[in-house]
Coordinates of C-alpha atoms in Angstrom, one line a residue:
X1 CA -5.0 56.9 -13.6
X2 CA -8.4 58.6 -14.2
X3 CA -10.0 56.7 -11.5
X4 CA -7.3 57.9 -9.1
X5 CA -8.0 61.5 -10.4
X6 CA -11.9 61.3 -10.1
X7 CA -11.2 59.5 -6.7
X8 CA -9.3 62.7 -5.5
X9 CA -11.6 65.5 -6.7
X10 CA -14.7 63.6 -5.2
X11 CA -12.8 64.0 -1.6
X12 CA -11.9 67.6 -2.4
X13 CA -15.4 68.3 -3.2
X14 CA -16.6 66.9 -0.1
X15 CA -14.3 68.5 2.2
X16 CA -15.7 71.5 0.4
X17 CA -18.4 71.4 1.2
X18 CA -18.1 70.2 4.7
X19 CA -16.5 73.0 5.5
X20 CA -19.1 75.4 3.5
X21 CA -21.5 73.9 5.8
X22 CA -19.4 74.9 8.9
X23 CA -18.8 78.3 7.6
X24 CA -22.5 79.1 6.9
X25 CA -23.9 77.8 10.3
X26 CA -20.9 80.0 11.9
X27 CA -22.3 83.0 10.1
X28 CA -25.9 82.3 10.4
X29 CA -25.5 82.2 14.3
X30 CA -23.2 85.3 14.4
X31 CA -26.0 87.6 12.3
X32 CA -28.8 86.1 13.8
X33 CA -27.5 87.0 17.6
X34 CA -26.5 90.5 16.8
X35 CA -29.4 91.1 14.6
X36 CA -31.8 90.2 17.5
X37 CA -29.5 91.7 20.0
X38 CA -29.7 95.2 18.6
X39 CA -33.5 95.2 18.1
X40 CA -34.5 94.5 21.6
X41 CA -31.6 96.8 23.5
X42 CA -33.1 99.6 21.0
X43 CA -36.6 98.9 21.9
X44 CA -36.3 98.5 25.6
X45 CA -33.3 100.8 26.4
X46 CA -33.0 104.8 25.8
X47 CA -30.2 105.8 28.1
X48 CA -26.8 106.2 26.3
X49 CA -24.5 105.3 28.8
X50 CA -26.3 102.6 29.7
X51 CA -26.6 101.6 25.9
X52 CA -23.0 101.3 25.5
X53 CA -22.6 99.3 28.7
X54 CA -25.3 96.9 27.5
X55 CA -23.5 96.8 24.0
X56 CA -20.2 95.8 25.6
X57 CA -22.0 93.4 27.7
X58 CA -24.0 91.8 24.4
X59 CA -20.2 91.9 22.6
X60 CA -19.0 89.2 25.4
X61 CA -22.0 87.6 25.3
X62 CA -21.7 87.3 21.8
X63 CA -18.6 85.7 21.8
X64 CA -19.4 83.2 24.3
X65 CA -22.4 82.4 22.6
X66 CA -20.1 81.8 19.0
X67 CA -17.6 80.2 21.1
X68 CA -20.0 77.4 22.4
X69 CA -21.8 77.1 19.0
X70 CA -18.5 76.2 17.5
X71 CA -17.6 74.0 20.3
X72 CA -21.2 72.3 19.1
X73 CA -20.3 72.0 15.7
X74 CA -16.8 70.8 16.0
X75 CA -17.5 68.4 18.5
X76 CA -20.6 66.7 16.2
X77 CA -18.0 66.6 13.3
X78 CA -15.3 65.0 15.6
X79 CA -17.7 62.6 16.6
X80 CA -18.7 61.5 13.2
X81 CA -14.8 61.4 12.1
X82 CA -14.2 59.1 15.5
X83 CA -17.6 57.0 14.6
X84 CA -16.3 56.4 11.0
X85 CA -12.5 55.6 12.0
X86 CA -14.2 53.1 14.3
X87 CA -15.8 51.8 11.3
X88 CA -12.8 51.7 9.8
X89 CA -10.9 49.8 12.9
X90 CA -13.7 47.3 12.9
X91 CA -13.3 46.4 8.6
X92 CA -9.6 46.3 9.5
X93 CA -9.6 43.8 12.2
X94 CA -12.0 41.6 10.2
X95 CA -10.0 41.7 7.0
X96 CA -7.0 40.8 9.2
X97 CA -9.3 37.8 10.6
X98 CA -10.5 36.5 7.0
X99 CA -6.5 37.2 6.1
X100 CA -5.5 34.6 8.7
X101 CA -8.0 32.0 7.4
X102 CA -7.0 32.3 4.1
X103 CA -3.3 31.9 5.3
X104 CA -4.3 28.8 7.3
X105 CA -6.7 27.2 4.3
X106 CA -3.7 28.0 2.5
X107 CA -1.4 26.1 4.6
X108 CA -4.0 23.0 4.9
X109 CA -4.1 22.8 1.2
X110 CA -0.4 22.7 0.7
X111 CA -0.7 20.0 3.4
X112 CA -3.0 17.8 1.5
X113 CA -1.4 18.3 -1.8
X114 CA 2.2 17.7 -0.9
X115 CA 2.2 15.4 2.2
X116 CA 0.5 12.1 3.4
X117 CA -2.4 12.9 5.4
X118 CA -1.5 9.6 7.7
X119 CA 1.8 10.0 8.5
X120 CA 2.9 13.5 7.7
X121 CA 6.0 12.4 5.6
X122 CA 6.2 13.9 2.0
X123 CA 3.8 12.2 -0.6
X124 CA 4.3 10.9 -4.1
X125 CA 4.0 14.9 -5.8
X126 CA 6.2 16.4 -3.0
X127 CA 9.0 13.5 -3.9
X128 CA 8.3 14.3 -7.3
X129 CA 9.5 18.0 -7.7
X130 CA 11.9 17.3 -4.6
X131 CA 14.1 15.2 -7.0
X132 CA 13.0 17.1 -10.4
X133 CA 15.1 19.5 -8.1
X134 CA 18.4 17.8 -7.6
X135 CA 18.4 16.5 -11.2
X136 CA 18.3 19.8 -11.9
X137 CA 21.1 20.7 -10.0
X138 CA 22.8 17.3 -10.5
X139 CA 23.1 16.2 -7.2
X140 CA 23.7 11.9 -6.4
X141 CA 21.1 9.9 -4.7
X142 CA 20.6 6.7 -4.0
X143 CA 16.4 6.0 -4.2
X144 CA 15.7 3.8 -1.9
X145 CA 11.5 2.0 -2.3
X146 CA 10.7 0.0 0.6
X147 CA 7.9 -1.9 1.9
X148 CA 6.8 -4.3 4.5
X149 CA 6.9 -7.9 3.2
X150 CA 2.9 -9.4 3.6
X151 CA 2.0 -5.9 5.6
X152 CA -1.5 -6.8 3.6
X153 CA -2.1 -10.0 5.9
X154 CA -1.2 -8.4 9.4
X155 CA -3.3 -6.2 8.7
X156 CA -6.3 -7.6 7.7
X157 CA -5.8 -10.2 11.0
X158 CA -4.8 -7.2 13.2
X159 CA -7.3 -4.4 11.8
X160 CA -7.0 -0.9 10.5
X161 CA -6.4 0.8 13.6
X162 CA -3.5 -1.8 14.2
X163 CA -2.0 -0.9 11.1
X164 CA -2.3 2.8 11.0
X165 CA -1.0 3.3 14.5
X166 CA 1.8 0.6 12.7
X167 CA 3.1 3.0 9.6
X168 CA 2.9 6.1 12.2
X169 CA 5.6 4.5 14.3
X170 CA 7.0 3.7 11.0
X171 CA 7.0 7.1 9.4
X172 CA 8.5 8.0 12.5
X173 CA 11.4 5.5 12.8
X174 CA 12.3 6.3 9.1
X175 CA 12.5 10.3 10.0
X176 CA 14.8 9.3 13.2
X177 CA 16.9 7.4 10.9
X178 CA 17.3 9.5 7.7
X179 CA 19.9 11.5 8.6
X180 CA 18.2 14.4 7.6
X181 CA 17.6 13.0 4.3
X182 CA 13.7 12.8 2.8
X183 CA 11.2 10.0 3.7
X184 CA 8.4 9.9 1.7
X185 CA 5.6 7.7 1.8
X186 CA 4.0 6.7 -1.6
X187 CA 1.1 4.1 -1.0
X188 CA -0.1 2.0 1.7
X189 CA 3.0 0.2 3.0
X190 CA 5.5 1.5 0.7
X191 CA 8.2 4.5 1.6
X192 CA 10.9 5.7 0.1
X193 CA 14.4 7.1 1.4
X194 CA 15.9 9.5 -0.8
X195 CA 20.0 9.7 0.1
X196 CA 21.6 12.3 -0.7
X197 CA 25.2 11.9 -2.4
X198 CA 25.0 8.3 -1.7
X199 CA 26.2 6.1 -5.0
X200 CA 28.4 3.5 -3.4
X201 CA 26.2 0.7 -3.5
X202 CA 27.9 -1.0 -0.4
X203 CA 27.8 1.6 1.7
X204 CA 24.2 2.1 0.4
X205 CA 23.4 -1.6 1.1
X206 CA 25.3 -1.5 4.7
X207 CA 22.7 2.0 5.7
X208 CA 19.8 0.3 4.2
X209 CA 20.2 -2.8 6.1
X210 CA 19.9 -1.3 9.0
X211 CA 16.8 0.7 8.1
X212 CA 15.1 -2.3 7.3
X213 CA 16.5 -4.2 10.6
X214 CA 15.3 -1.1 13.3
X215 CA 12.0 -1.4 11.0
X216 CA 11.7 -4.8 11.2
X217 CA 12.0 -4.8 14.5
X218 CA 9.5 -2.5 15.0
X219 CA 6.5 -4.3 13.3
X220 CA 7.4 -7.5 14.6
X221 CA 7.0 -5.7 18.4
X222 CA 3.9 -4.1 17.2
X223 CA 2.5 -7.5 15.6
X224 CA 3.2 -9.3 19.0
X225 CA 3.8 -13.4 17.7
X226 CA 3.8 -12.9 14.0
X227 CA 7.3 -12.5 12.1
X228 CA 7.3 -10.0 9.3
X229 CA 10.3 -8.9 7.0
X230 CA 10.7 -5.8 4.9
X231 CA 12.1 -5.3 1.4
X232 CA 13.8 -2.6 -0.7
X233 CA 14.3 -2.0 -4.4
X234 CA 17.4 0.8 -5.4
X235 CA 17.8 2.9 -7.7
X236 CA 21.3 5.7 -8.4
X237 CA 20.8 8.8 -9.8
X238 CA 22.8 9.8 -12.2
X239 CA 24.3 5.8 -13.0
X240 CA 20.3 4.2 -13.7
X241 CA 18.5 7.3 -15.0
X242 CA 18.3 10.5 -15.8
X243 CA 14.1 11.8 -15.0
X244 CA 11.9 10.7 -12.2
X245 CA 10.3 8.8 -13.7
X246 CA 12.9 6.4 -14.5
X247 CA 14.5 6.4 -11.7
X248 CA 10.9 5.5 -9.8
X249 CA 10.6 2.8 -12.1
X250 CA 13.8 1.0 -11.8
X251 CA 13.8 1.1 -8.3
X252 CA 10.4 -0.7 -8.5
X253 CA 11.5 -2.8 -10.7
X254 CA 14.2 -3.3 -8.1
X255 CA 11.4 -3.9 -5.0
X256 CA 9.6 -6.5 -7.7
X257 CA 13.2 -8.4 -7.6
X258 CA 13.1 -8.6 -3.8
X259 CA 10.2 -9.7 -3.6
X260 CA 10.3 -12.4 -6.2
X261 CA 13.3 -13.5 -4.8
X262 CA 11.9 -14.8 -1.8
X263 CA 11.3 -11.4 0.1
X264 CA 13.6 -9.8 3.0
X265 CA 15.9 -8.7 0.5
X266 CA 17.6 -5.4 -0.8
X267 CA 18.2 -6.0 -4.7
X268 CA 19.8 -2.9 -6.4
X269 CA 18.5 -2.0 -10.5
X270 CA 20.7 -3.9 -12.8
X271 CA 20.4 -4.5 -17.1
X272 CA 19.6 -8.2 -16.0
X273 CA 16.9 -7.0 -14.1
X274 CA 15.2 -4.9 -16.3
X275 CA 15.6 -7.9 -18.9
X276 CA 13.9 -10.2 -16.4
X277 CA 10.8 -7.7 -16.4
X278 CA 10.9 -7.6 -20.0
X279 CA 10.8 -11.3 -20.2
X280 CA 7.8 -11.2 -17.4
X281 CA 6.0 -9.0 -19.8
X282 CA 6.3 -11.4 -22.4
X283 CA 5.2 -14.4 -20.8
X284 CA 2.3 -12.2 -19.2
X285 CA 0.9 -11.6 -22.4
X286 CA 1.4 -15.4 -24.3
X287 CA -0.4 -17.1 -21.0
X288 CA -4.1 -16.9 -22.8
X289 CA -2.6 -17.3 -26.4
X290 CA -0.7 -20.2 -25.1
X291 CA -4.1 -21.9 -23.9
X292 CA -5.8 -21.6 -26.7
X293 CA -3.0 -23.2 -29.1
X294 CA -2.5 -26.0 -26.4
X295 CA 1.0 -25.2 -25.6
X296 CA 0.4 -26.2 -21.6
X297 CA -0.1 -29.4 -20.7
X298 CA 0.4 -32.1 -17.5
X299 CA 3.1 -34.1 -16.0
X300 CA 2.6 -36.4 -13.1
X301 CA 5.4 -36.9 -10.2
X302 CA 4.7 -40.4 -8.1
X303 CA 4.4 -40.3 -4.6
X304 CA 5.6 -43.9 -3.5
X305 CA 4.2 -45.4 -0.4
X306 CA 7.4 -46.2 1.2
X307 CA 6.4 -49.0 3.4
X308 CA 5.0 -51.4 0.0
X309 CA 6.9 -49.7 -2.8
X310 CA 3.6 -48.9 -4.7
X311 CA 2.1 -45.7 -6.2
X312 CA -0.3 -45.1 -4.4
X313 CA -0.7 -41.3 -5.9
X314 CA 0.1 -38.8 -8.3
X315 CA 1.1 -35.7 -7.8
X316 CA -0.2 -33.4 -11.2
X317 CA 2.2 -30.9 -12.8
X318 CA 1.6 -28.4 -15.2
X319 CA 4.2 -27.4 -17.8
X320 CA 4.6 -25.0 -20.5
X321 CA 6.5 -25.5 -23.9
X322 CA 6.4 -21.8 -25.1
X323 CA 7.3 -21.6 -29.2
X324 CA 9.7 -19.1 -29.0
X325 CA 10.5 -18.4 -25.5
X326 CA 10.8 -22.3 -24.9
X327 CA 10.7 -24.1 -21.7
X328 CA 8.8 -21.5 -19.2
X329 CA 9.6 -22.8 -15.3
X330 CA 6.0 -22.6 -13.4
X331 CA 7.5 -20.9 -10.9
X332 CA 8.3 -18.0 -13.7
X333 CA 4.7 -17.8 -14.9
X334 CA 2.4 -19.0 -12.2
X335 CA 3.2 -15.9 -10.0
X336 CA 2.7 -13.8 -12.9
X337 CA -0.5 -15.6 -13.8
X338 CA -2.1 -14.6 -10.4
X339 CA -1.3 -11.1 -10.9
X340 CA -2.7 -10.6 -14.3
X341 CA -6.1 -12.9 -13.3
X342 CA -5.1 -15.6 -16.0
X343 CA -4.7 -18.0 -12.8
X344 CA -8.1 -18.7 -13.3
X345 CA -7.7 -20.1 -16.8
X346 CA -5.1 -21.9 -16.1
X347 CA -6.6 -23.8 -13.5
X348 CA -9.8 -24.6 -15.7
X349 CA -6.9 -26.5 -18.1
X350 CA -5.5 -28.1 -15.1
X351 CA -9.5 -28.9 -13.8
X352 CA -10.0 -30.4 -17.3
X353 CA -6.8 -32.6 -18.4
X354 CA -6.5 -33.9 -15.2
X355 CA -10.0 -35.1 -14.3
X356 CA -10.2 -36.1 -18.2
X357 CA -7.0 -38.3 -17.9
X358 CA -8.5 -39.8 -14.4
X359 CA -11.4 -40.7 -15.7
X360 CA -9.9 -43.0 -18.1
X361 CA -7.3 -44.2 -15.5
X362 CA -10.6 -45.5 -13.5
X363 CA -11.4 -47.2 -16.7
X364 CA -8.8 -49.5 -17.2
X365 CA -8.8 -49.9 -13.7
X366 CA -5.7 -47.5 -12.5
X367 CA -7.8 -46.0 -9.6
X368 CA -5.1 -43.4 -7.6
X369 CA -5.0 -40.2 -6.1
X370 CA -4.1 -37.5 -7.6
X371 CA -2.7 -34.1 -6.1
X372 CA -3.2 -31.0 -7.3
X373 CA -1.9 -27.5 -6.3
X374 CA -4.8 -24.7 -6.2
X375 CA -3.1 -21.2 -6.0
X376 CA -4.1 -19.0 -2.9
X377 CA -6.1 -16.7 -5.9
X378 CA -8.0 -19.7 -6.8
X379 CA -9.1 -21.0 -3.5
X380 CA -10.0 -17.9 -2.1
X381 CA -12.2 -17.2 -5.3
X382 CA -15.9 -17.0 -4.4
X383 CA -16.6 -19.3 -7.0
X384 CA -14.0 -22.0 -6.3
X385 CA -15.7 -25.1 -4.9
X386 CA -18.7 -24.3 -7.6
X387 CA -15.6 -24.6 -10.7
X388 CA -14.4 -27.8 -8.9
X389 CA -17.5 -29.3 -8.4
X390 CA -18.3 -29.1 -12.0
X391 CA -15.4 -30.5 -13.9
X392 CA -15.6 -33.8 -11.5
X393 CA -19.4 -34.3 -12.3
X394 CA -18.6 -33.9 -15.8
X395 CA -16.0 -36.1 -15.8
X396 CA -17.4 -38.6 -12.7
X397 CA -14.8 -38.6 -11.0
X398 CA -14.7 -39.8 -7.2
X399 CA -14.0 -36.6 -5.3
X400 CA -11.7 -39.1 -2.2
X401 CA -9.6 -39.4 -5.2
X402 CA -8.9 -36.3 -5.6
X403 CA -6.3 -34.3 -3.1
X404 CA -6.3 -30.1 -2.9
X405 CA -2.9 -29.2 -1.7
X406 CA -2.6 -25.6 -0.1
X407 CA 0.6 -23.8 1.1
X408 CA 1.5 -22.6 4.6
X409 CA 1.7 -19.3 3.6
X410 CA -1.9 -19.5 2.0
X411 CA -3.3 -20.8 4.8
X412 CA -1.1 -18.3 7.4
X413 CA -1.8 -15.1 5.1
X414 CA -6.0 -15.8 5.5
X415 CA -6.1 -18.5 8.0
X416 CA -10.3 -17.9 8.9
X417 CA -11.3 -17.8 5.1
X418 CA -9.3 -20.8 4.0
X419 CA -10.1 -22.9 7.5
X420 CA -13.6 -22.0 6.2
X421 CA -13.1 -23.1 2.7
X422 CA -10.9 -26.6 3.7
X423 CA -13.7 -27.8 5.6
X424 CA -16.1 -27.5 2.9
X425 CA -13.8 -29.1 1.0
X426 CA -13.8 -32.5 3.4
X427 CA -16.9 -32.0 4.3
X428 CA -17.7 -32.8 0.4
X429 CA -15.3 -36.0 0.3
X430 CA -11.9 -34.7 -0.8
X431 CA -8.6 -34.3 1.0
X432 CA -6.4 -31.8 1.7
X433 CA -2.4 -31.6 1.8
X434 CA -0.5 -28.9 3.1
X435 CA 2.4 -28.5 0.8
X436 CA 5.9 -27.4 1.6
X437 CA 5.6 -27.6 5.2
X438 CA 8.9 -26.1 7.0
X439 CA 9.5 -24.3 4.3
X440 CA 8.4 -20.5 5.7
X441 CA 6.2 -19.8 8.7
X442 CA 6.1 -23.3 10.0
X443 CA 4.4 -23.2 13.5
X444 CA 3.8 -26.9 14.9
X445 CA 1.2 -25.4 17.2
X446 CA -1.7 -24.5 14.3
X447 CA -1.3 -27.9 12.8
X448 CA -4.1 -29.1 15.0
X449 CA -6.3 -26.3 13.9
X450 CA -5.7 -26.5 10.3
X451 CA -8.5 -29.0 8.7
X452 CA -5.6 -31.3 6.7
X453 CA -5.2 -35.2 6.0
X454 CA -1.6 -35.1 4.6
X455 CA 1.5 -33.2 5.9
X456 CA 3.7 -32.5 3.0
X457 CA 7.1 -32.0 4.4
X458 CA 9.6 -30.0 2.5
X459 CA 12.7 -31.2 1.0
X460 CA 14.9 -28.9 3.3
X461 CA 14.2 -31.0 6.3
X462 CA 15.6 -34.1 4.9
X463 CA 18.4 -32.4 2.8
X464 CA 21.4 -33.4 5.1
X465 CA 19.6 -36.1 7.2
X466 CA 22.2 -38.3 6.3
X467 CA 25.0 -36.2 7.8
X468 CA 23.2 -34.5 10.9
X469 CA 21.9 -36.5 13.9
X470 CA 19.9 -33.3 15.1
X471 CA 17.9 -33.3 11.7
X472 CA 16.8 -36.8 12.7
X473 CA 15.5 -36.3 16.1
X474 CA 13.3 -33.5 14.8
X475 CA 12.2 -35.6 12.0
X476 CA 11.2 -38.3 14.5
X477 CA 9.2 -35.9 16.5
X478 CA 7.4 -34.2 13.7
X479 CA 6.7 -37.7 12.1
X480 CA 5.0 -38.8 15.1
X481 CA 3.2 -35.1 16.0
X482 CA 1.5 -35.6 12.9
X483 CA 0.7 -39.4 13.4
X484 CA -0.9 -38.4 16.8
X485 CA -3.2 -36.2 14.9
X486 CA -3.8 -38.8 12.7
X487 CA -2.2 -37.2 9.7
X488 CA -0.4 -39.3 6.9
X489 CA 3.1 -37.6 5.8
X490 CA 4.8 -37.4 2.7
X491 CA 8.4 -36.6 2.4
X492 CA 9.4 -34.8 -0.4
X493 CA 12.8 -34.2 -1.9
X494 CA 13.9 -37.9 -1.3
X495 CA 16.8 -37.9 -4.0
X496 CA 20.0 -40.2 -2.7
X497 CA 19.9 -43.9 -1.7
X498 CA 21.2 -42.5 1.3
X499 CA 18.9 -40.4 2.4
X500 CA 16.1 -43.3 1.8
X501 CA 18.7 -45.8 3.8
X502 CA 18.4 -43.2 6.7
X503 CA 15.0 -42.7 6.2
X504 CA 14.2 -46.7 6.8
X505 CA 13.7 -47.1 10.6
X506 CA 11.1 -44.1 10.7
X507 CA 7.4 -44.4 10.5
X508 CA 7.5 -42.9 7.0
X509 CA 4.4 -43.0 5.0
X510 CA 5.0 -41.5 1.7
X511 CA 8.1 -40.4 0.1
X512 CA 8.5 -38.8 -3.3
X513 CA 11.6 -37.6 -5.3
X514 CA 13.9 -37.9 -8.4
X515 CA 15.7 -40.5 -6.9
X516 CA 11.9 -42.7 -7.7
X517 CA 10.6 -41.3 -10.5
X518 CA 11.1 -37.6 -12.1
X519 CA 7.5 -35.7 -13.2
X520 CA 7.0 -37.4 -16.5
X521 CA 4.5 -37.3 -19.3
X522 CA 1.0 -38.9 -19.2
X523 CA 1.8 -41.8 -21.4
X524 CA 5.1 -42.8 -19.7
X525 CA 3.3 -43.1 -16.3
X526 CA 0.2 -44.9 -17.7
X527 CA 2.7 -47.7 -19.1
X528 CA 3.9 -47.9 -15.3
X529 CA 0.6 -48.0 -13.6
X530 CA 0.0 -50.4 -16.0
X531 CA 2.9 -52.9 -15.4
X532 CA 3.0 -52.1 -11.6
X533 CA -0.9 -53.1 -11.4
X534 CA -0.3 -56.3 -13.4

């Protein structure tokens, strides 16, 4: 208040004085004139009449003089008054200019803070308060987490470019098909569709499907001759939480399911899921504990050469006898093993038993091959050949005994790095399966780029042999693709005598299966060696 007070006397007082400053040089011209005026008429004129026509003369004069002295000193002020509101104009204009740029820095901040820089679509803090919001105001929604199944592989074979361009056309695709509803994009390949009012879970499903087919679709256009899938994880608002966070978490949870399932899959939250993560947490955290107090340890499945009825291999098995969680399948706790980086650990045990219990096979004379699984994690380690390297010198054990078997989807998900690291592998005397064959991505066409020796063929190519003709034609020409390339084939999954009766006429070289011998402890098969190599 005072400053507005002081603000308004200092323009009174200068107005004041601007104008005392007018007033005086007004005067000072006036007197001055008619001062000098009346001394010179008086000096040079004597003559009355002519006196007062010189006076009324000066008096015009006089004014007209005042009158353009004015004009001076108006015109000088008006000028500085139009100078300054130029001024003025000029500050204006370039606060309006700074105001704009702080609008638009405004704008781009917003930007990066509440939506993905890539794709435009909302990011993970936008989502955030955008369903804080309907919670708030108790609105359904169906949270829908998505992601492109193995996105990590095309795009490491395609490049980045490829795979930016990729989740632009898929940011894009999702807006088209939300029905106005939010798409949000929360990490590299993962988006999520939030659905407004949508609890029924089979009318969620039957929407969702086709989001995931048009997607599909999409990537599989962009990726040219690869075949990629997409998976989603759901969560309801208000039936599996109540906060964000929750409801984030389940529908991960959810996406986890999918993808553990086999992948291409919509799996909604459920108790039984969130169990199933508990359980994974669990068996997560025995793995190392379980090592040390030597509750793994190795079975071994015989792989019978079918044309002599001998064992002529092994195929190594580890198991795990957990002592409260019991019998752990290694399908629940080797995927979790690569994902916590205890893979490595457990492939050291499987390094060691192994080679240990081959070493004394050689003694007593039991020389076989033995195969053993190595998890994509493990051959892709830098220090992979180095580890297996080791545990054969220190048990001297002939490395052609010794048989690496890879999967397809190994091999397919880095196919340069683990061509590289297969041929140092038979370049340094041991052999190399490729398991499950048939099973996923099965292309005959790269078999005669991969470096293999044995085609493992999955079980789901002989399951009905005995019932569908078709089934053994295309056994017949895979058996004897593989031959010309001078590759031995073993057929797994062999469980009925019919299947083997059926199996008789073809050029078969190894077949294994429970209806020969299940996996079995160490001491069981050493007693069969034993008597078979009497």
């Amino acid at each position: 208040m005072n400053n507005k007070r002081e603000s308004k006397i200092k323009k009174l007082n200068r107005a004041s004085v601007e104008s005392f400053k007018i007033t005086a040089l007004y005067f000072l011209t006036a007197y001055g004139y008619l001062f000098l005026s009346d001394w010179i008429v008086m000096i040079l004129v004597d003559d009355p009449i002519l006196l007062n026509l010189i006076q009324s003369i000066k008096g015009l004069i006089s004014l007209g003089l005042i009158g353009i002295v004015y004009y001076f000193i108006i015109l000088n002020r008006l000028q500085q008054f139009i100078g300054v509101n130029h001024q003025m104009n000029q500050v204006l204009e370039q606060l309006k200019q700074k105001n704009q740029v702080l609008i638009e820095l405004e704008e781009k901040h917003f930007k990066l803070a509440y939506y993905d820089t890539l794709t435009g679509l909302m990011n993970k803090q936008r989502l955030e308060l955008k369903v804080n919001r309907m919670i708030e105001q108790k609105e359904p929604f169906a949270f829908v987490y998505m992601d492109i199944d193995n996105f990590g592989a095309i795009n490491e074979l395609k490049g980045h470019v490829w795979g930016d361009h990729a989740l632009i056309l898929i940011a894009k695709e999702l807006e088209k098909l939300s029905k106005g509803n939010v798409v949000s994009r929360l990490s590299e390949d993962s988006f999520v569709l939030l659905l407004s009012g949508m609890t029924d879970h089979d009318a969620c499903k039957v929407y969702v499907e086709e989001v995931l087919s048009s997607i599909k679709e999409l990537i599989n256009l962009q990726a040219e001759v690869y075949f990629y899938t997409a998976s989603a994880g759901i969560s309801i608002f208000p039936e599996h939480g109540h906060t964000y966070t929750d409801i984030l978490r389940y529908a991960n949870l959810a996406l986890s399911q999918a993808k553990k399932n086999g992948k291409d899959q919509i799996v909604f939250y459920n108790q039984y899921t969130h169990e199933l993560k508990l359980r994974e947490y669990d068996i997560t955290n025995s793995i190392k504990t379980s090592l040390q107090q030597n509750d793994f340890y190795i079975v071994y499945q015989p792989i019978i050469d079918f044309k002599k009825n001998h064992i002529r291999k092994v195929e190594a098995l580890i198991r795990w006898l957990h002592p409260k969680l019991g019998m752990i399948p290694p399908n629940d706790f080797i995927y979790l093993s690569e994902i916590s980086g205890s893979i490595l650990e457990l492939t050291h045990f499987v390094y060691e038993s192994v080679f240990k219990q081959m070493a004394l096979w050689n003694q007593q004379g039991l020389k076989i091959q033995v195969d053993i699984n190595v998890s994509p994690k493990v051959l892709m380690h830098q220090d992979f050949i180095k580890n297996l390297n080791y545990y054969i010198h220190k048990h001297q054990v002939d490395k052609g005994q010794v048989i690496i078997e890879v999967t397809e989807s190994l091999i397919l998900s880095s196919i340069d790095q683990a061509i590289m690291v297969l041929n140092q592998l038979r370049s340094e005397g041991y052999r190399i399966a490729l398991d499950d064959f048939g099973s996923g991505y099965s292309s005959l066409t790269y078999l005669k780029h991969l470096p293999i020796d044995i085609l493992k063929m999955d079980k789901a190519f002989i399951a009905t042999i005995d019932k569908n003709e078709l089934e053994k034609q295309f056994l017949k020409f895979v058996l004897d693709l593989a031959h010309a390339m001078h590759k031995e084939v073993v057929l797994e999954g062999v469980e009925t005598i019919s299947q083997e009766t059926v199996l008789k006429p073809f050029n078969v070289d190894y077949v294994q299966g429970f209806l020969y011998y299940k996996p079995m402890k160490v001491e069981e098969l050493t007693q069969i060696l034993q008597e078979k190599y009497k």
